[in-house]
PDB file of C-alpha atoms in Angstrom:
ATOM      1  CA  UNK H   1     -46.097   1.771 -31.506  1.00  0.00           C
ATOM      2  CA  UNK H   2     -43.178   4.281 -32.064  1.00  0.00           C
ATOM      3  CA  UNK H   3     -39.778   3.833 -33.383  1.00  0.00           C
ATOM      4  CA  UNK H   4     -36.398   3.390 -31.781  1.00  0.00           C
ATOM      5  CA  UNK H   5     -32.781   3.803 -32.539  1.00  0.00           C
ATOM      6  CA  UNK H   6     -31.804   1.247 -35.361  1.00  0.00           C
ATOM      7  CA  UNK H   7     -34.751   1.742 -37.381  1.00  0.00           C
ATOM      8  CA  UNK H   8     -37.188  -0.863 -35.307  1.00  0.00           C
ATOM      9  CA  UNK H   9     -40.730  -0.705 -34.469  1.00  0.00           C
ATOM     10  CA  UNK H  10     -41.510  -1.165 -30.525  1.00  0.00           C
ATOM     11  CA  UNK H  11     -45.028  -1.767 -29.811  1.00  0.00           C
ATOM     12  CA  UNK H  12     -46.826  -4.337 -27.108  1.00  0.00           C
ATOM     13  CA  UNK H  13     -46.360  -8.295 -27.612  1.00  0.00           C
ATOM     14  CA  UNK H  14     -50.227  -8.358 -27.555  1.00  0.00           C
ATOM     15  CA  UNK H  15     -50.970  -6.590 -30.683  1.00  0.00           C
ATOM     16  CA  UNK H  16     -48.744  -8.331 -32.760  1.00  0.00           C
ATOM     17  CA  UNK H  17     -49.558 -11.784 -31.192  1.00  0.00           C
ATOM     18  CA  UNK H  18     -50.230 -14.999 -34.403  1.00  0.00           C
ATOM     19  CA  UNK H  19     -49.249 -12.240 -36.881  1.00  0.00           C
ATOM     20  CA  UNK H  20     -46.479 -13.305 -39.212  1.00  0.00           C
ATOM     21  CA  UNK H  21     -46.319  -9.985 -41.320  1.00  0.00           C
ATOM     22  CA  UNK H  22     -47.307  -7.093 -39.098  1.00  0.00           C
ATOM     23  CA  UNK H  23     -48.636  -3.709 -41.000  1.00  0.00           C
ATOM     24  CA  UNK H  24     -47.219  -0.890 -39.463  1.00  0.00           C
ATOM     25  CA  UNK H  25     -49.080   2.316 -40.272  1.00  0.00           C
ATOM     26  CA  UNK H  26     -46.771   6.217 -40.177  1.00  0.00           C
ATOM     27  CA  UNK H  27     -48.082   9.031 -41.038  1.00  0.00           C
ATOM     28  CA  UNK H  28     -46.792   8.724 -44.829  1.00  0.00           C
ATOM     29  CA  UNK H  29     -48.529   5.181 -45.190  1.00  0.00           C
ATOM     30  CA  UNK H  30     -48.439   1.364 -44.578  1.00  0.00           C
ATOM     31  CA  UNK H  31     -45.002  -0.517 -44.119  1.00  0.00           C
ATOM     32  CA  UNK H  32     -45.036  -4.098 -44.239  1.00  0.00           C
ATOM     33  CA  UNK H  33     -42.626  -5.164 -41.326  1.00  0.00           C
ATOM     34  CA  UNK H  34     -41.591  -8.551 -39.583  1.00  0.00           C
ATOM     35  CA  UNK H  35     -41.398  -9.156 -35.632  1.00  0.00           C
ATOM     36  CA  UNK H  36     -37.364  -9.574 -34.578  1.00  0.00           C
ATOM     37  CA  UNK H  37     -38.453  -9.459 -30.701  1.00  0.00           C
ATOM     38  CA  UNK H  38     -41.048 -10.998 -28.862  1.00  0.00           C
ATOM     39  CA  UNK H  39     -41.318 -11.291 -25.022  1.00  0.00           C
ATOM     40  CA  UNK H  40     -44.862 -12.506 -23.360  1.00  0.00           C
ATOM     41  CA  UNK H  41     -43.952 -11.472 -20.234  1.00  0.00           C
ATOM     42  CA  UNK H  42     -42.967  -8.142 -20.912  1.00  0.00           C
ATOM     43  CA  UNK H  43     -45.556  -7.785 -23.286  1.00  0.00           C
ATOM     44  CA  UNK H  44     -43.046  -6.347 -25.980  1.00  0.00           C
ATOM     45  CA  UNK H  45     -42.852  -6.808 -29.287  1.00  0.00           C
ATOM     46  CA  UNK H  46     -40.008  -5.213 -31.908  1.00  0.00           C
ATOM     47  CA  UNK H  47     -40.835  -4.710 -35.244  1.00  0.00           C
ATOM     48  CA  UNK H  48     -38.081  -4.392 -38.568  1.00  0.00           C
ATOM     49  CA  UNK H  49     -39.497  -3.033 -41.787  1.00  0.00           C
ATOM     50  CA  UNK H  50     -39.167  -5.517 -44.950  1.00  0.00           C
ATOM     51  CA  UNK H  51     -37.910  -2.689 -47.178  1.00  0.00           C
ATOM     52  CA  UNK H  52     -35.797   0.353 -47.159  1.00  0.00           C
ATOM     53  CA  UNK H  53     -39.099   3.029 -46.659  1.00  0.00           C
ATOM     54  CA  UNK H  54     -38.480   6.255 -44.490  1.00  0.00           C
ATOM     55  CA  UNK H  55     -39.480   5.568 -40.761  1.00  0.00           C
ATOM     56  CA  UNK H  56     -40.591   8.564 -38.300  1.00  0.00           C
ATOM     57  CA  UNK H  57     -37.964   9.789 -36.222  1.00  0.00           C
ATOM     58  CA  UNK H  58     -37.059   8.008 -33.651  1.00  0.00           C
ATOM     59  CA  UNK H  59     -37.258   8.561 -30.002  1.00  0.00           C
ATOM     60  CA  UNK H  60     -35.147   8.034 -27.564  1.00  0.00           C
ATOM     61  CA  UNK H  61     -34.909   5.678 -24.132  1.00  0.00           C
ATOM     62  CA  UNK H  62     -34.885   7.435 -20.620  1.00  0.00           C
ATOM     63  CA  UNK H  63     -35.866   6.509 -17.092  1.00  0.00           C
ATOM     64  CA  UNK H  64     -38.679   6.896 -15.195  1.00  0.00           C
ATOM     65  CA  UNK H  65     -39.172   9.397 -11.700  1.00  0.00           C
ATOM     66  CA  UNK H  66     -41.770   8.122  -9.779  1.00  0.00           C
ATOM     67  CA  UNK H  67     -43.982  11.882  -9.121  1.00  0.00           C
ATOM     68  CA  UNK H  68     -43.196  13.301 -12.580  1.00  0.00           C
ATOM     69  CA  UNK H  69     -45.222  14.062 -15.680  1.00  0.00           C
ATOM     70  CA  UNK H  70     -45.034  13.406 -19.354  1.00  0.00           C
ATOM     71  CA  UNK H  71     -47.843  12.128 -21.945  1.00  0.00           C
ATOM     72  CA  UNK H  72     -48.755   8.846 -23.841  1.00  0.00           C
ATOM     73  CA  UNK H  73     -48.112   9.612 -27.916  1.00  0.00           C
ATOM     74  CA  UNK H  74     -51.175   7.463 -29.581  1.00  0.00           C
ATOM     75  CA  UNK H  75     -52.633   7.761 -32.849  1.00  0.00           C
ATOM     76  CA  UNK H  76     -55.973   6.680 -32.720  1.00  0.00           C
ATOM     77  CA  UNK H  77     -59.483   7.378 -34.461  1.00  0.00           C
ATOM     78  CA  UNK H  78     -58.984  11.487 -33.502  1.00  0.00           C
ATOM     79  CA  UNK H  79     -55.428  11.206 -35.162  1.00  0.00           C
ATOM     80  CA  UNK H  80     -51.756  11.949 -33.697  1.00  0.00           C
ATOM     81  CA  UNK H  81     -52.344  12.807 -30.275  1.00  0.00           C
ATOM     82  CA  UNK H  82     -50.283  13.355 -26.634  1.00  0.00           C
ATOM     83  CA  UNK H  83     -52.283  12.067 -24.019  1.00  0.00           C
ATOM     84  CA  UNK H  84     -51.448  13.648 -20.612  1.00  0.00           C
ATOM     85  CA  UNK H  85     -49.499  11.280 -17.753  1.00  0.00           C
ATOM     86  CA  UNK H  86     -48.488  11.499 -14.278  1.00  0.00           C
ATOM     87  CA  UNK H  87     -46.015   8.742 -13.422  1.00  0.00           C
ATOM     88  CA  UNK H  88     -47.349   7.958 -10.402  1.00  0.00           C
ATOM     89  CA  UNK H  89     -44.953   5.135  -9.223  1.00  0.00           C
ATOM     90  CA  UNK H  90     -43.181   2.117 -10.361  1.00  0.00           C
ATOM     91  CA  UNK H  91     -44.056  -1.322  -9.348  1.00  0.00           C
ATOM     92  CA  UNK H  92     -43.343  -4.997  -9.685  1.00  0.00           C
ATOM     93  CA  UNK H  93     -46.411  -6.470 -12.143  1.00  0.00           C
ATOM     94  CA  UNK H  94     -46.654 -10.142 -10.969  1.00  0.00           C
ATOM     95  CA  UNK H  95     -49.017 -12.412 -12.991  1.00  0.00           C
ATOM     96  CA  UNK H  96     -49.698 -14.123 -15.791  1.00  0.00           C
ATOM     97  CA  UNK H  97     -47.994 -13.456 -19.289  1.00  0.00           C
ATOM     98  CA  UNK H  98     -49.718 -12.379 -22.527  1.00  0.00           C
ATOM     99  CA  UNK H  99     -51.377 -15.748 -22.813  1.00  0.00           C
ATOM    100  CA  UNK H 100     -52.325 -16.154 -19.241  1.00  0.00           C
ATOM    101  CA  UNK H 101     -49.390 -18.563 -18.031  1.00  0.00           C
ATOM    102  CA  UNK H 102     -47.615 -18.091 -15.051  1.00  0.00           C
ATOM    103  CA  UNK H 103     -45.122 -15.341 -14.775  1.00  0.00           C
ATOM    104  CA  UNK H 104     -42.256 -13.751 -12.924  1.00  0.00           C
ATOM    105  CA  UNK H 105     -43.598 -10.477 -13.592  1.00  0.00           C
ATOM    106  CA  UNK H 106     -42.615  -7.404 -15.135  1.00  0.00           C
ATOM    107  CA  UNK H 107     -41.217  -4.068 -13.804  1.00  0.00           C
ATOM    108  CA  UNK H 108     -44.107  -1.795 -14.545  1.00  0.00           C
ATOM    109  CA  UNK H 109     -45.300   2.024 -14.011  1.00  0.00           C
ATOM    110  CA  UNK H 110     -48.475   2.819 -12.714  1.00  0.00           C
ATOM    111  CA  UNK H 111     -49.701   5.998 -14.316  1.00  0.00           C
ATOM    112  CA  UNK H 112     -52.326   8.265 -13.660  1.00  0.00           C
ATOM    113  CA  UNK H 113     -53.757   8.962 -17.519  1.00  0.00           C
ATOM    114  CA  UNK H 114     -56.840   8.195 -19.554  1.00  0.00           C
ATOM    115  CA  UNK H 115     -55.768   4.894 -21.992  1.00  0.00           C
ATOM    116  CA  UNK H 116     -58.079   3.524 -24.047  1.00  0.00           C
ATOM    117  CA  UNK H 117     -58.775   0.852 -26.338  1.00  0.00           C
ATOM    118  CA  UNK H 118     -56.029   0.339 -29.171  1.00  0.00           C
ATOM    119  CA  UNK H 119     -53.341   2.395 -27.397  1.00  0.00           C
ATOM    120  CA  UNK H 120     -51.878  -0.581 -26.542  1.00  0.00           C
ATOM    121  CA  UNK H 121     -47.998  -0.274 -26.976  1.00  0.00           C
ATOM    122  CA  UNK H 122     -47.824   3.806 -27.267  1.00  0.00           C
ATOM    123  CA  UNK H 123     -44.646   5.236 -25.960  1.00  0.00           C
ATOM    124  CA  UNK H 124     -44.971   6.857 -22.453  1.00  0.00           C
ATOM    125  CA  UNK H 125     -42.637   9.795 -22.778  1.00  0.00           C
ATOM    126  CA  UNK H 126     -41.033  11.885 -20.062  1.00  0.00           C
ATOM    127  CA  UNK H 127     -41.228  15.996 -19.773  1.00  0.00           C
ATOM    128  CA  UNK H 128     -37.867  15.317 -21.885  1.00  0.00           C
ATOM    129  CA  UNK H 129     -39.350  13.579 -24.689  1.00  0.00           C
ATOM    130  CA  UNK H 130     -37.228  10.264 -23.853  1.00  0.00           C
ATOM    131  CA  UNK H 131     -39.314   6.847 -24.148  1.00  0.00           C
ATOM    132  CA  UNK H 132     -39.665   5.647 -20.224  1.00  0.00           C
ATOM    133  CA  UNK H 133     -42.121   3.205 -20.621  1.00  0.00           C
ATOM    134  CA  UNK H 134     -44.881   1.739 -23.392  1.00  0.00           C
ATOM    135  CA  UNK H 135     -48.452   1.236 -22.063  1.00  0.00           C
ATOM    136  CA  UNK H 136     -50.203  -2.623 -21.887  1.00  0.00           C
ATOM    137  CA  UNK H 137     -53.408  -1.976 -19.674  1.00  0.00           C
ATOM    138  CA  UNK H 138     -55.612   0.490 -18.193  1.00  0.00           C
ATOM    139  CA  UNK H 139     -58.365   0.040 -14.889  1.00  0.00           C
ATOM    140  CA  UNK H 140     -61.776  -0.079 -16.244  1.00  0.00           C
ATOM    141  CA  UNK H 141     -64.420   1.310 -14.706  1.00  0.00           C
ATOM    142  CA  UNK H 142     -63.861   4.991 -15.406  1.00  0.00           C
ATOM    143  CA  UNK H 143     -60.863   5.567 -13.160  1.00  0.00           C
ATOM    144  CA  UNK H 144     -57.392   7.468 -14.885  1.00  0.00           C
ATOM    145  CA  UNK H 145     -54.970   4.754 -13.620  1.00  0.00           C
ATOM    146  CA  UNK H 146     -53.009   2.806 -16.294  1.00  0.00           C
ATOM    147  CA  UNK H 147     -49.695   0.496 -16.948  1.00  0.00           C
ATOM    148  CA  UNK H 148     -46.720   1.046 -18.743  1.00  0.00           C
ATOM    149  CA  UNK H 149     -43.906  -1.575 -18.598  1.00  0.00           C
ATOM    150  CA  UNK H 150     -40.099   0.237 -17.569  1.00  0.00           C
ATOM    151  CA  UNK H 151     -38.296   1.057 -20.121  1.00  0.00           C
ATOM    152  CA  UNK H 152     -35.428  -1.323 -19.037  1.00  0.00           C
ATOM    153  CA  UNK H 153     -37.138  -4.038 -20.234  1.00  0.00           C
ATOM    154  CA  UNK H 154     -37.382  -2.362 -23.288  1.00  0.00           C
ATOM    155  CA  UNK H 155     -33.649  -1.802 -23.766  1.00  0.00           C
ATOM    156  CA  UNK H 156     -33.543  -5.532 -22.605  1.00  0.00           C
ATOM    157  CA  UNK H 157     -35.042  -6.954 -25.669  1.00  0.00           C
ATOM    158  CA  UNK H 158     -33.527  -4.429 -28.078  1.00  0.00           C
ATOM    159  CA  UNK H 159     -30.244  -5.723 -27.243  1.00  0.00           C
ATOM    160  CA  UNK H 160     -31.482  -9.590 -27.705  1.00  0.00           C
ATOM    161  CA  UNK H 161     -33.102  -8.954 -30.701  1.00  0.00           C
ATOM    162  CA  UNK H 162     -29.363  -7.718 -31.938  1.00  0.00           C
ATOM    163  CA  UNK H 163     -27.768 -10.864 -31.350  1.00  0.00           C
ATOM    164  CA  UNK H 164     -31.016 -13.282 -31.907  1.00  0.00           C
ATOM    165  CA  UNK H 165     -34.215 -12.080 -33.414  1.00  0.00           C
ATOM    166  CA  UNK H 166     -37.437 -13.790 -32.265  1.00  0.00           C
ATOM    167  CA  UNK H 167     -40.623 -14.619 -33.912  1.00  0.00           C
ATOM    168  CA  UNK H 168     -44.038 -13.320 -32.752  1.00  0.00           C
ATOM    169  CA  UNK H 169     -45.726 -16.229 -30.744  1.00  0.00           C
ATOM    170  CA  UNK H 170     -49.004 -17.307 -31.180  1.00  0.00           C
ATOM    171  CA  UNK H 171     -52.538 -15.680 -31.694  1.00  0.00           C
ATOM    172  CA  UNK H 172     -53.300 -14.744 -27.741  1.00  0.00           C
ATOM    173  CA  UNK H 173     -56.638 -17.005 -28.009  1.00  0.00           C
ATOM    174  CA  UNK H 174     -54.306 -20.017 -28.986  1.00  0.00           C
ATOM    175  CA  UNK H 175     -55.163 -20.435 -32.822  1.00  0.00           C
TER     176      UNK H 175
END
């Protein structure tokens, strides 16, 4: 995940899915948080820490041009890391929700990058720096494409979450 304006979390619906006390790890430790925003669809989830503790800067929100370049910021097993993108072009993601119900879809990015495993929820970052979309799925099979959904939707929930938070739903296996 990475953090956003007003001190929140922002990571993908998926990961934080059943959890009622999400651990958020920074680089200067663990931070017990709870989950203020929750969409299935979007597969986006926002994060609040419990306490007062010093959060990583955060980034801000921009728009995605179909043809440009940026990187994925993950933090995986081989540390903080920017993972190389090309935005390739930005599509309506129709399909099933988080837990595999029927959906209206989600406005999404296709990128052309190497995701893997656990990078679920990274920030997709323009050659700004600016947030402009946060990764849910790659292609398997050894092909660079994967997803990011738009950054709208992002900014979408943010501004729910302001006037209602919303609980994490449940574990994405149904217990």
């Amino acid at each position: 995940g990475f953090v956003v304006d007003g001190g929140r979390v922002v990571t993908s619906a998926h990961v934080v899915a059943g959890i009622a006390s999400p651990v958020a790890t920074t680089g200067i430790g663990e931070m017990a948080t709870r989950v203020v925003g929750f969409d299935p669809v979007a597969d986006l989830a926002v994060l609040e820490p419990v306490d007062d503790r010093a959060l990583p800067a955060p980034i801000e929100l921009g728009e995605a041009v179909a043809g440009s370049v940026g990187a994925i910021l993950v933090h995986d097993d081989a540390g903080p890391r920017a993972v190389p993108v090309g935005i390739h072009r930005q599509i309506r993601a129709t399909g099933a929700d988080v837990y595999g119900r029927p959906a209206n879809g989600r406005d999404a990015l296709v990128l052309a990058a190497s995701v893997e495993t656990g990078h679920s929820g990274a920030a997709v970052v323009d050659g700004d720096g600016r947030v402009v979309g946060v990764t849910f799925s790659r292609v398997r099979g050894g092909r660079p494409v994967a997803y990011a959904v738009q950054s709208g939707a992002l900014r979408s929930l943010l501004e729910r979450t302001l006037v209602a938070p919303e609980e994490a739903g449940p574990c994405i296996d149904g217990r």
